[in-house]
Coordinates of C-alpha atoms in Angstrom, one line a residue:
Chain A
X18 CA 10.1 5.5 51.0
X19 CA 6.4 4.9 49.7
X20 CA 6.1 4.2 45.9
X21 CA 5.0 7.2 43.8
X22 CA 3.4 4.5 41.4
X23 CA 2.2 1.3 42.4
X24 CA 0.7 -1.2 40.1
X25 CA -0.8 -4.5 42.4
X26 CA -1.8 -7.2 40.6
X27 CA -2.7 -5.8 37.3
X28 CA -3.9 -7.6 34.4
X29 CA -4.9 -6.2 31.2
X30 CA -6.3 -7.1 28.0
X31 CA -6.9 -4.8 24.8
X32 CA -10.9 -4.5 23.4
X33 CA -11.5 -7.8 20.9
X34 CA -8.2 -9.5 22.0
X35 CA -8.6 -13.0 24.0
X36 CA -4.8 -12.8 25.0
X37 CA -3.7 -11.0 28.2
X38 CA -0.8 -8.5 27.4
X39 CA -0.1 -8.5 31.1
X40 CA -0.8 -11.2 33.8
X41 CA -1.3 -10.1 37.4
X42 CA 2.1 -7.5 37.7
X43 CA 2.9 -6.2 40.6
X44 CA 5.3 -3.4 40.3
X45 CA 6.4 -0.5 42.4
X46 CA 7.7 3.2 40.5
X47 CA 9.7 5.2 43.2
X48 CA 11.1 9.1 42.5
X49 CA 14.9 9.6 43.0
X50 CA 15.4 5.9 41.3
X51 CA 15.9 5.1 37.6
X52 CA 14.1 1.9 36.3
X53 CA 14.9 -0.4 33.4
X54 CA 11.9 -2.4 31.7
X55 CA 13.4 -4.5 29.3
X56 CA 12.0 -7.9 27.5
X57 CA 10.7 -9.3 23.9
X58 CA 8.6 -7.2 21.7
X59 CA 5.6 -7.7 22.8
X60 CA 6.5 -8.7 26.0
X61 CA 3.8 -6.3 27.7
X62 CA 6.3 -3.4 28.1
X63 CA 4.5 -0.7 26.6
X64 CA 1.3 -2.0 27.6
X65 CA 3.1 -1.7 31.3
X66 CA 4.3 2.0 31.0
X67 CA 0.7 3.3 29.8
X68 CA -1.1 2.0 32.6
X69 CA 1.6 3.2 35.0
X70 CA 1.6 6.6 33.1
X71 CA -2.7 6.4 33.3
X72 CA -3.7 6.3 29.7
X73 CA -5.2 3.0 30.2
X74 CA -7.3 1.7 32.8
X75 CA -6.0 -2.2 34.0
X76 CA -9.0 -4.8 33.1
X77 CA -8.3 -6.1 36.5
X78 CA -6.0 -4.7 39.5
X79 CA -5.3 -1.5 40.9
X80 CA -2.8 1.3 40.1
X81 CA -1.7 3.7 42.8
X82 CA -0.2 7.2 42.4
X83 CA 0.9 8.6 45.9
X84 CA -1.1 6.1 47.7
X85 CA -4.3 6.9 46.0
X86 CA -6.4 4.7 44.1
X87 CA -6.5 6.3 40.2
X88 CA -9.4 5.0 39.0
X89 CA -11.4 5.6 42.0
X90 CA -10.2 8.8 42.0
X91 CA -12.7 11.8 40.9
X92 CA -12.5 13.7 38.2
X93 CA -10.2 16.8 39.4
X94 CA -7.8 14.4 41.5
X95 CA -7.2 12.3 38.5
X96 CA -6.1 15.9 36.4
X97 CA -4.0 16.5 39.6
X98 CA -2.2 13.0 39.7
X99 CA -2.3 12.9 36.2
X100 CA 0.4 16.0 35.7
X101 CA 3.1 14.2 38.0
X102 CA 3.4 11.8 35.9
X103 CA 4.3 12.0 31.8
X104 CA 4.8 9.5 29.7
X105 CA 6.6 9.5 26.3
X106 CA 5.9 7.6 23.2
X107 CA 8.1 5.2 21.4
X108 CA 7.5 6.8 18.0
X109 CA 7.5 11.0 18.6
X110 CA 4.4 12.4 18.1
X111 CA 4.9 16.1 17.6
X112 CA 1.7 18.6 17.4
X113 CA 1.4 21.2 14.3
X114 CA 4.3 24.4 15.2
X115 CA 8.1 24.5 15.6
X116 CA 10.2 22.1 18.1
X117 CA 10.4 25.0 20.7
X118 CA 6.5 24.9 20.6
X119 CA 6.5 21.4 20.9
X120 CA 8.8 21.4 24.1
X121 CA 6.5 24.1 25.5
X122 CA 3.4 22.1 25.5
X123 CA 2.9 20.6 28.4
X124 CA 3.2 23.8 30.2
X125 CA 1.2 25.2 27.6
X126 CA -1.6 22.1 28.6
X127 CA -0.9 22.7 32.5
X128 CA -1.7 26.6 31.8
X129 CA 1.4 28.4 32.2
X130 CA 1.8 31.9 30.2
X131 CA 3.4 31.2 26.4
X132 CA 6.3 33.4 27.2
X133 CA 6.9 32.0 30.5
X134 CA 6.3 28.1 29.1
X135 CA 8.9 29.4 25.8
X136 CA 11.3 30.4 28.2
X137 CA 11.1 27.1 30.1
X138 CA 11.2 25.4 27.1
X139 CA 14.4 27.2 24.9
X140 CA 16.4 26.8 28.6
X141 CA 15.5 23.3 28.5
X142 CA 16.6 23.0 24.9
X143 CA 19.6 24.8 25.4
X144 CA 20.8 22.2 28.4
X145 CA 20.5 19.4 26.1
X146 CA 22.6 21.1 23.0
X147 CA 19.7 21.3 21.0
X148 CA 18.7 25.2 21.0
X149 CA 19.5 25.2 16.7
X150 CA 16.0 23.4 16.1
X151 CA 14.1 25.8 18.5
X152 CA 12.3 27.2 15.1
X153 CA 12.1 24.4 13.1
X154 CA 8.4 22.9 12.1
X155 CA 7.4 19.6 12.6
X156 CA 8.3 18.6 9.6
X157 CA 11.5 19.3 9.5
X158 CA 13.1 17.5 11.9
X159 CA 14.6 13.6 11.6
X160 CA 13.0 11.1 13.2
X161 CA 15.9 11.5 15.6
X162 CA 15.5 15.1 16.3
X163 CA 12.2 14.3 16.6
X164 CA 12.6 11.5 18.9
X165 CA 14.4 14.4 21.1
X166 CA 12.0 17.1 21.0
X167 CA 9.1 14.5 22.5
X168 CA 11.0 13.8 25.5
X169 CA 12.3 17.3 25.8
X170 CA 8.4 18.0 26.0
X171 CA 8.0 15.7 28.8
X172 CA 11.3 16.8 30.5
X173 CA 10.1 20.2 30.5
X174 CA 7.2 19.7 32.2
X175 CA 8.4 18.5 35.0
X176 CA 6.7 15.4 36.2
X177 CA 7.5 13.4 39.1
X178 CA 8.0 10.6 37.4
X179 CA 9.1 10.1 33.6
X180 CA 7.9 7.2 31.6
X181 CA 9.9 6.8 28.8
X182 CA 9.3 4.2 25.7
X183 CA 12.2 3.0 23.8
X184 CA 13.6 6.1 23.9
X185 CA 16.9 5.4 22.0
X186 CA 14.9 4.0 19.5
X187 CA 15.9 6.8 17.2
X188 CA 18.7 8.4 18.2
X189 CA 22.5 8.4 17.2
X190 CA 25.2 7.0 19.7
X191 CA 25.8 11.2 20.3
X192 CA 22.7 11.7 21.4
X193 CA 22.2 8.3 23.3
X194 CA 25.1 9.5 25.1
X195 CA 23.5 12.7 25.9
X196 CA 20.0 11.0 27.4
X197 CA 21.8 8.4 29.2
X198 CA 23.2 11.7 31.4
X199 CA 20.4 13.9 31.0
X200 CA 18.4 10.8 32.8
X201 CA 21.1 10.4 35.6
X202 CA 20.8 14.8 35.9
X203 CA 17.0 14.4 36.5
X204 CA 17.4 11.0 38.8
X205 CA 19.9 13.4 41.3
X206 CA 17.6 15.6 41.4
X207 CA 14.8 13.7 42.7
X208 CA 12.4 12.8 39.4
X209 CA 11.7 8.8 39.4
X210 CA 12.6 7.4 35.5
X211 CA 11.4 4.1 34.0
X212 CA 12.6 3.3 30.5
X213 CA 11.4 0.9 28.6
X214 CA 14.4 -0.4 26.3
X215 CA 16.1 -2.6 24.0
X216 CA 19.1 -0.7 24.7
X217 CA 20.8 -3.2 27.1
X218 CA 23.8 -0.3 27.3
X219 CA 21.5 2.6 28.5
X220 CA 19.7 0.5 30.7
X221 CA 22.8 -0.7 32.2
X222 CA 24.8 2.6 32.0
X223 CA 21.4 4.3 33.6
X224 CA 19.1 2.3 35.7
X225 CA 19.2 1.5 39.9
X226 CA 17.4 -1.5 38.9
X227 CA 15.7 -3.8 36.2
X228 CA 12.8 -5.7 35.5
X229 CA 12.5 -8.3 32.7
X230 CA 8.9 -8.8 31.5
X231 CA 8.3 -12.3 29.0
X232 CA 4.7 -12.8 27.9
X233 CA 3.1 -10.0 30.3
X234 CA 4.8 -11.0 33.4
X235 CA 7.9 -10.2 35.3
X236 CA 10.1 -12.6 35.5
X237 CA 13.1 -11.0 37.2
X238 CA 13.6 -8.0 39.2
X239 CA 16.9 -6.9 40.8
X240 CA 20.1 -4.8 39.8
X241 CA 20.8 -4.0 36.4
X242 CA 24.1 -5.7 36.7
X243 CA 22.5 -9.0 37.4
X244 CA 19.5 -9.1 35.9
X245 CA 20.5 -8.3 32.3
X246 CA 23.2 -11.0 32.2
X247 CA 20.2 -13.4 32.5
Chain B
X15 CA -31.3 27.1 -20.5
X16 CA -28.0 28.6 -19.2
X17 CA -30.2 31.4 -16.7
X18 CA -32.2 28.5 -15.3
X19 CA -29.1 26.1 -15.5
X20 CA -27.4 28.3 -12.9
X21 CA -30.6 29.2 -10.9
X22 CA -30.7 24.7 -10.7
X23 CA -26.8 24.8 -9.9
X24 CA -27.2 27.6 -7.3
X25 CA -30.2 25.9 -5.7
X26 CA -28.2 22.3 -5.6
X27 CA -25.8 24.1 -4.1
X28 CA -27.9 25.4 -1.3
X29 CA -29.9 22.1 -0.8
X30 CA -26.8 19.6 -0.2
X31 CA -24.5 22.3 0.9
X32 CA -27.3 22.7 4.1
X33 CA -28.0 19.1 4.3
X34 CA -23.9 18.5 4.6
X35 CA -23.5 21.0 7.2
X36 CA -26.6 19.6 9.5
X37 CA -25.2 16.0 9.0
X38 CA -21.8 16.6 9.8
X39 CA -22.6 18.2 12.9
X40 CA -24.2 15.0 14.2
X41 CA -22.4 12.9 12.2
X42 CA -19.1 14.3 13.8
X43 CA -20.3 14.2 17.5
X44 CA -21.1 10.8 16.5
X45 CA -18.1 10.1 15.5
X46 CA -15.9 11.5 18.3
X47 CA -17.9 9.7 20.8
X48 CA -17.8 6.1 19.6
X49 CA -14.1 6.7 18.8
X50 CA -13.7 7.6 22.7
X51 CA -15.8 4.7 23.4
X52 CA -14.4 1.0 21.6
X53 CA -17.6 -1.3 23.2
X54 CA -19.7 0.6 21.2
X55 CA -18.0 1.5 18.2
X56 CA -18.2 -2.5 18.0
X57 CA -21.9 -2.4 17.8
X58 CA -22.5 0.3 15.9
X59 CA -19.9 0.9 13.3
X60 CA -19.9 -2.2 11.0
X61 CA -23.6 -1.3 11.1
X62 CA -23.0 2.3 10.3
X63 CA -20.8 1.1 7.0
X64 CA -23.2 -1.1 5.8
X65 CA -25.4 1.3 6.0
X66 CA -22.9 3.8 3.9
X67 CA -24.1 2.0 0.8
X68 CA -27.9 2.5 1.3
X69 CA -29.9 2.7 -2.0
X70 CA -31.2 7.0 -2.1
X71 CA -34.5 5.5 -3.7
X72 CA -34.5 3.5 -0.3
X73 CA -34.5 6.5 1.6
X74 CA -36.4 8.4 -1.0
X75 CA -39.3 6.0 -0.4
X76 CA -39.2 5.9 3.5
X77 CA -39.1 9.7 3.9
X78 CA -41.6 9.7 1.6
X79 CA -43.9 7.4 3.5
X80 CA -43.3 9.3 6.7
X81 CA -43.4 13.0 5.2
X82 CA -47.1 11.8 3.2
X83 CA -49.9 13.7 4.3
X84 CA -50.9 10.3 5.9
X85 CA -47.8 9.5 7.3
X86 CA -46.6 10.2 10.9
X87 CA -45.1 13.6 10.0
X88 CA -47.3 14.6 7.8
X89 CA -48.6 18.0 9.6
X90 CA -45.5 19.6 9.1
X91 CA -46.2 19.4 4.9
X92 CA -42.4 18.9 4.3
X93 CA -43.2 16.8 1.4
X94 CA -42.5 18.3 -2.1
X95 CA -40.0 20.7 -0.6
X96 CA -36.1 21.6 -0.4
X97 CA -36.5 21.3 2.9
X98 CA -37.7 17.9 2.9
X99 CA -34.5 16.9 0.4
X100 CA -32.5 18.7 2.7
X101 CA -34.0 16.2 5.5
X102 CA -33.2 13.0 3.4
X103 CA -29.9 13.8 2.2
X104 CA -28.4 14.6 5.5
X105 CA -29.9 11.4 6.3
X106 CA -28.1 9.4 4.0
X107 CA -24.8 11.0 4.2
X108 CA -25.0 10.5 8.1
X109 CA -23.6 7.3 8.0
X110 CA -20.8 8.3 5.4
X111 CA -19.4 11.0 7.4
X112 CA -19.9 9.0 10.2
X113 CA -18.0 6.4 9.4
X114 CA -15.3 8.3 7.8
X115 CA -14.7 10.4 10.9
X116 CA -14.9 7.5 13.2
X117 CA -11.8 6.4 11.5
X118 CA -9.5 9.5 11.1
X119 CA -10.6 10.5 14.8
X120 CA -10.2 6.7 16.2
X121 CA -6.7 7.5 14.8
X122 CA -5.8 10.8 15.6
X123 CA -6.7 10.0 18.7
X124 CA -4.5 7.0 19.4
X125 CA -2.1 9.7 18.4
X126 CA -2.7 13.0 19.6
X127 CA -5.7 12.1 22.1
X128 CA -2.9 10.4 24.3
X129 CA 0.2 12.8 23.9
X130 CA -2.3 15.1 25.5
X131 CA -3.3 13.0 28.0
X132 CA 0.0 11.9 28.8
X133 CA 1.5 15.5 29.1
X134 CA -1.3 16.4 31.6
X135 CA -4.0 17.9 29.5
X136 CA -8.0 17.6 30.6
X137 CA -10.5 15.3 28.3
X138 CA -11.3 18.7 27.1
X139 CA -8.0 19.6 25.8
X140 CA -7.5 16.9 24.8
X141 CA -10.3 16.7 22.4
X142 CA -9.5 19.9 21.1
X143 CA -5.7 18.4 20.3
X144 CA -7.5 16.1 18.5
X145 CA -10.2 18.5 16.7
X146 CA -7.3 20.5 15.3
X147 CA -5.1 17.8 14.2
X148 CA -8.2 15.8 12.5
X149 CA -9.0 18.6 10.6
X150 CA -8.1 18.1 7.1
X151 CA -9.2 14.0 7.5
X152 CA -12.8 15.5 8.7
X153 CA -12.8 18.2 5.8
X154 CA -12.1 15.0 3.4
X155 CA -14.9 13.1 5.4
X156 CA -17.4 16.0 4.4
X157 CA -16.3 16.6 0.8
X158 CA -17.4 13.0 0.7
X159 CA -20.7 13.6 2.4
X160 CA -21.4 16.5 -0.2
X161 CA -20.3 14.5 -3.0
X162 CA -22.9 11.7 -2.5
X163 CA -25.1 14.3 -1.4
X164 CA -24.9 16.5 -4.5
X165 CA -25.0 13.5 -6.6
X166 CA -27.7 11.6 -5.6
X167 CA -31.0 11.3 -7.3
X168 CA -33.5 9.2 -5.2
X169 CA -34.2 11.4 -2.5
X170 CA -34.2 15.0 -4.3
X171 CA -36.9 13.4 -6.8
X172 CA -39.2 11.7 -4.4
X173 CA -39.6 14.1 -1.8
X174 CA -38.9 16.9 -4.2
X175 CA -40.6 16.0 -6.9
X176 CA -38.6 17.9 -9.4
X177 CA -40.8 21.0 -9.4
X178 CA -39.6 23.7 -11.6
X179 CA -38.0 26.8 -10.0
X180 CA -38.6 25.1 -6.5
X181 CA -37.0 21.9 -5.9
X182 CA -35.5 21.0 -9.3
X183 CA -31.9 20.1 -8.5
X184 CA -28.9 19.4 -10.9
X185 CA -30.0 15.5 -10.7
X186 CA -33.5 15.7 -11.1
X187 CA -32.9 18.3 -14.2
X188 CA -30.5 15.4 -15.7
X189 CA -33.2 12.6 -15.0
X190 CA -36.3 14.9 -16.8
X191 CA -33.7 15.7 -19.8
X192 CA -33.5 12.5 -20.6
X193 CA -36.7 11.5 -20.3
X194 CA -36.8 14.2 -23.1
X195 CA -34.3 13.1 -25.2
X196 CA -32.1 16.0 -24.6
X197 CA -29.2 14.0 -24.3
X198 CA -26.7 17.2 -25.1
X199 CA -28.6 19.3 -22.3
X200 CA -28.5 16.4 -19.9
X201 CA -24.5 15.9 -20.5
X202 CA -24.0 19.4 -20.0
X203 CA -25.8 19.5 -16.8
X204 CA -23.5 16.3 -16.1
X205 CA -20.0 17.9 -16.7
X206 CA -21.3 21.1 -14.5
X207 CA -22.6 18.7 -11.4
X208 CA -18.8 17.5 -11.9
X209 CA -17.0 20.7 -12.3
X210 CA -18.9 21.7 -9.1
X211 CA -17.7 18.5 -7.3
X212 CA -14.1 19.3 -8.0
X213 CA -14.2 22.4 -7.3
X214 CA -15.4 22.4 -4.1
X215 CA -12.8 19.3 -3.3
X216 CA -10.1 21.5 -4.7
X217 CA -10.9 24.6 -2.5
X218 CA -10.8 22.6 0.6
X219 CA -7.3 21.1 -0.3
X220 CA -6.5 24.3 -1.2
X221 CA -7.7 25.6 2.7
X222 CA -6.0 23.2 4.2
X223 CA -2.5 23.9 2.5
X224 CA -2.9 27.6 3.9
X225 CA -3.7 25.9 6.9
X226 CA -0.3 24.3 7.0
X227 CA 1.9 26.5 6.6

């Protein structure tokens, strides 16, 4: 099965830093399949997950989405590749409105009717036990709830593959509970996951396989089961 | 006094509140585009904040020399005119806003800028994203501008040259008062150059909070 995201020997280094936050990683995303990232802060994960998600552009190296080049891609291709894949903050960043807006973005973004994207989005909300904070604002919700609503957003949109960045940072053992099988709902039916975690117990509970990044490289890659004991 | 007081205040008003909106217009484009573009945001910003600090005598005297009937753009006999004020301040508040914008929308961007992206949205939506969420950080970054504007002195009196029921702002009033001796009139013209100041701040906050809810 080819790679919905392929990263080949990308390095990357942030404007004014000398130090490489990741050193010649090859890596290989595929739908249907849940990945683990795990490793130090600082370890390059996040770094990692924006490049595969597009928000940055590698310093050196290519990055693939269904076998084309990104960043050689033009202008309307890259819009095109860019809405299969989403990828979600560590810390939730939710714009001005209520949560049920919020969830209802991206399809707002990717031009679907309001009441059609609201729809999407309250069904969505509903699944996950969460249709009580439908009409709350912004500022309302705990950083938990909050947490939530971001990767409801991305759910909801329906990307191909779902980037997510520490996203138990936040949340109570309830609702960690409630991800862990909401991932393993979106795996079966077809959507390729990579979390980027401290949570040793998701990623083990969740992932078909694990990568361990130290310093901006991989070090290991293989099943969860054997790679986190390391 | 008090008729021609308010006829000074109303003109001040006019003067820096037209110079505030031409500057932040560039000043903002400005803004968004180095913030969308880090190489040269490193060039150009420290410059642009030194710059924040420029003496309005400094760029009194330049404008001056350029506005001159002997100067370059002397044809367009700006000189002794609002609209020659008008010129300079937006020119010295450029950097300012500028610089203040830069860094709410460097931020808001790292924020909201990427959430757009990352949910699929065009540059184009995405700036807008970051337009709207900006908003009260660039209001705050033009009260400034207007502040420094409506306060300044250097500019207004050498390429306005204080001329009564023309170009006499609140400053330049303050400046000839003293030169007087009419320390009470010049303290009163003070405190109403400040209540002005606070009011305008204060209606923006107050803007914004309708804004948020």
């Amino acid at each position: 099965m080819r790679a919905a995201i392929e990263l080949r020997g990308v390095w990357h280094t942030y404007p004014g830093s000398r130090r490489w936050a990741l050193e010649g990683v090859d890596l290989e995303i595929r739908e249907g399949r849940i990945l683990a990232v795990v490793g130090p802060n600082g370890s390059g994960k996040t770094t990692m997950l924006k490049l595969a998600g597009t928000l940055y552009r590698p310093t050196r190296g290519t990055v693939r989405l269904w076998g084309s080049d990104f960043w050689a891609s033009d202008g309307s291709q890259r819009l095109r590749l860019r809405r299969l894949v989403v990828y979600v903050h560590e810390k939730p960043v939710l714009v001005r409105g209520t949560a049920l807006h919020n969830v209802a973005y991206g399809l707002l973004l990717r031009g679907y009717p309001p009441e059609e994207a609201l729809e999407r989005a309250r069904s969505v909300m509903e699944r996950m036990g969460v249709a009580g904070l439908a009409s709350r604002e912004r500022g309302q919700l705990s950083a938990g709830e909050a947490q939530l609503v971001s990767i409801l957003r991305a759910v909801a949109a329906e990307p191909r593959v779902l980037l997510l960045d520490e996203p138990t940072a936040h949340l109570d053992l309830e609702k960690r509970r409630r991800l862990a099988s909401l991932l393993r709902e979106l795996r079966d039916r077809g959507m390729g996951v990579v979390v980027a975690t401290h949570d040793y117990l998701l990623a083990r509970r969740v992932a078909d396989e694990a990568v361990v990044l130290e310093e901006g490289r991989i070090r290991v890659r293989g099943p969860p089961g054997r790679v986190l004991e390391v | 006094m008090p008729g021609e007081a308010l006829e000074i205040a109303a003109r001040s008003l006019a003067i820096s509140g037209t110079a505030t909106l031409l500057s932040s217009t560039w000043s903002i484009v400005l803004a968004y585009m180095l913030a969308r573009s880090p190489r040269a945001s490193r060039l150009l910003v420290p410059f642009l904040e030194a710059l924040v600090g420029i003496p309005t005598v400094l760029v009194g005297l330049l404008l001056y020399l350029l506005l001159s009937s002997q100067g370059p753009l002397g044809m367009f006999r700006l000189l002794y005119t609002p609209k020659a004020i008008v010129v300079g301040q937006a020119i010295l508040i450029t950097p300012l806003i500028t610089s203040v914008a830069y860094r709410v929308l460097t931020h808001s961007w790292s924020m909201y800028g990427e959430l757009a992206l990352a949910l699929g949205a065009a540059e184009r939506q995405a700036a807008r994203l970051v337009f709207s969420e900006s908003l009260p950080g660039l209001a705050a970054a033009v009260v400034m501008g207007f502040s420094r504007a409506f306060g300044e002195l250097g500019v207004a009196l050498m390429v306005g040259g204080n001329i009564r029921g023309y170009t006499r702002v609140i400053t330049t009033a303050i400046a000839l008062e003293v030169s007087r001796g009419e320390f009470g009139l010049a303290l009163s013209l003070g405190a109403m150059l400040v209540a002005i100041l606070v009011l305008v701040s204060l209606t923006l906050r107050f803007l914004g909070r309708l804004r948020e809810r």
